[in-house]
CSV table of C-alpha atoms in Angstrom, one decimal:
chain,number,residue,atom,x,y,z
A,1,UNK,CA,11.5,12.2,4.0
A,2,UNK,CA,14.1,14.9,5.4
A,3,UNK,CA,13.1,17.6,2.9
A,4,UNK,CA,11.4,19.3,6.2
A,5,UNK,CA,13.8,18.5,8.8
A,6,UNK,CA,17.0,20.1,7.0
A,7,UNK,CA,18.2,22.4,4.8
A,8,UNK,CA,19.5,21.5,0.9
A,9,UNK,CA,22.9,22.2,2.4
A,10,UNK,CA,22.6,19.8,5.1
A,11,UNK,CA,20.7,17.0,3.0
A,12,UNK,CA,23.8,17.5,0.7
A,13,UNK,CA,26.4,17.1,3.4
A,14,UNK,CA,24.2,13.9,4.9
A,15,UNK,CA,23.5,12.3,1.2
A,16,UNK,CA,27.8,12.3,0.9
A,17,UNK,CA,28.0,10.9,4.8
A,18,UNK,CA,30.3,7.8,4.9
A,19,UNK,CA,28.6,4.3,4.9
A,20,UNK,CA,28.9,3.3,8.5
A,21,UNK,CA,27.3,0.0,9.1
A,22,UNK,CA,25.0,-2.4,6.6
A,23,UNK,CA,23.0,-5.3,7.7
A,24,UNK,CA,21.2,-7.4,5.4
A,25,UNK,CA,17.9,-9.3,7.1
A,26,UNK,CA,16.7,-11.3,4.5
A,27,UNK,CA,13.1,-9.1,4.4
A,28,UNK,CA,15.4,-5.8,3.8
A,29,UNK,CA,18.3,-3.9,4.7
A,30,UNK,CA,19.6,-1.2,7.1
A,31,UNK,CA,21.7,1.1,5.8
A,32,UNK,CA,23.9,3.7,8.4
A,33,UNK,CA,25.0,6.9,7.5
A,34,UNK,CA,27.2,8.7,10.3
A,35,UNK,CA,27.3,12.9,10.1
A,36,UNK,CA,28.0,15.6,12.7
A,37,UNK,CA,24.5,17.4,11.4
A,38,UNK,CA,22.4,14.6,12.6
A,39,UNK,CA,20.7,15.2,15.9
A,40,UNK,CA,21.5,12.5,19.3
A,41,UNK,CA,17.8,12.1,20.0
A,42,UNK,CA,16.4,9.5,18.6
A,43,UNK,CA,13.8,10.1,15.9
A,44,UNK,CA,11.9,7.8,13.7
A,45,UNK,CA,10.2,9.2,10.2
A,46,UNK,CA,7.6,7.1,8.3
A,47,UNK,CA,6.4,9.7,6.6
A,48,UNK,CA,5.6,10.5,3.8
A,49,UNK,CA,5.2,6.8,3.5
A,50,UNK,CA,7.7,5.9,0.3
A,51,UNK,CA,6.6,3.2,-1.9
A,52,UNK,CA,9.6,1.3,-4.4
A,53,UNK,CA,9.7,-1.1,-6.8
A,54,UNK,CA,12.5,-3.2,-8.8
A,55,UNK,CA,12.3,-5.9,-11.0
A,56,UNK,CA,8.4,-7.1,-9.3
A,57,UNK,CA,9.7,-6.4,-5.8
A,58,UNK,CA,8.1,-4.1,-3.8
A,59,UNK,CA,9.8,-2.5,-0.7
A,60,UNK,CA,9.7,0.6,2.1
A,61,UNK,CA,11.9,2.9,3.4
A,62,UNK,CA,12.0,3.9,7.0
A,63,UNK,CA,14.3,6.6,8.5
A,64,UNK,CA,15.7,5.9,12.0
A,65,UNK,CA,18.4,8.7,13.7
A,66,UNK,CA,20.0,8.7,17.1
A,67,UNK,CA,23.7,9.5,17.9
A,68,UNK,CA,24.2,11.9,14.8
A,69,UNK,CA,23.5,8.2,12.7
A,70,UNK,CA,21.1,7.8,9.9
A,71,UNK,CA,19.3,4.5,9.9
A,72,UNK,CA,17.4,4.1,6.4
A,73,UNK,CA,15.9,0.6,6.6
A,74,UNK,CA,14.8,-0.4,3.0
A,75,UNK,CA,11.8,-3.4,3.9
A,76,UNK,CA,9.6,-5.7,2.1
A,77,UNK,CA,6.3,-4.7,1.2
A,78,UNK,CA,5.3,-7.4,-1.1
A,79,UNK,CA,4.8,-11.2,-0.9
A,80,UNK,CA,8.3,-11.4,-2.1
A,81,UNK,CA,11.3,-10.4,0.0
A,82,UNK,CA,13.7,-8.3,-1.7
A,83,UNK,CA,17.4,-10.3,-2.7
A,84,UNK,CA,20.2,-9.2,-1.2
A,85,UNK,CA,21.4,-7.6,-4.7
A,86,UNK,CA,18.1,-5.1,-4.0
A,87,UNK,CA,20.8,-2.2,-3.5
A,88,UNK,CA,22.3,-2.8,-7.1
A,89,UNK,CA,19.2,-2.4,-8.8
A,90,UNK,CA,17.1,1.1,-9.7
A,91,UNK,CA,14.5,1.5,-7.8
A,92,UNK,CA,11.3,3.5,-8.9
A,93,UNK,CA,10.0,5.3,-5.8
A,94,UNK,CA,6.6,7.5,-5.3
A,95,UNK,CA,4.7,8.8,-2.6
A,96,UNK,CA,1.9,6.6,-1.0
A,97,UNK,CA,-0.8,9.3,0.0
A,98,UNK,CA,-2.6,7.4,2.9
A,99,UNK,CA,-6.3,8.2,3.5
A,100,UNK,CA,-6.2,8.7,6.9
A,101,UNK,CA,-10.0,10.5,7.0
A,102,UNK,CA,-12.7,8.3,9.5
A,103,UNK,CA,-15.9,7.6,7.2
């Protein structure tokens, strides 16, 4: 989702950011990363829409930044919300191509 945004040197330095903040909702999680490279204007990315999976549980990933902080909110996408635990468990991920053509 940040493949076009920065280079592999910055992903790098933003993938090893501290943990700044975690909130668990009950449908999902937020997870904050804090890093000098991150732009102040907010910015949300949804795409390319990311699809996961673990253990039956389906979930999405959203990308939130404002204030040089990562927000990567991990939701439910299934009938079932993800358990808290959803963090210690691997999860598949693919790319959701989305038909966006008018018929």
């Amino acid at each position: 989702m940040l493949r076009d945004r920065f280079s592999n040197e910055e992903l790098n330095s933003i993938l090893n950011s501290p943990i700044t903040g975690y909130n668990f909702t009950g449908a999902g999680y937020f997870l904050e990363l804090t890093n000098d490279i991150l732009p102040k204007d907010r910015r949300a990315i949804s795409e390319p829409t990311l699809f996961g999976r673990a253990d039956n549980i389906e979930v999405g990933f959203l990308i939130f930044i404002e204030n040089s902080k990562l927000t990567l909110e991990c939701h439910s996408w299934g009938e079932e919300n993800p358990p808290e635990t959803i963090r210690e468990k691997t999860i598949s991920v693919e790319i959701i191509e989305l038909d966006n053509k008018e018929n």
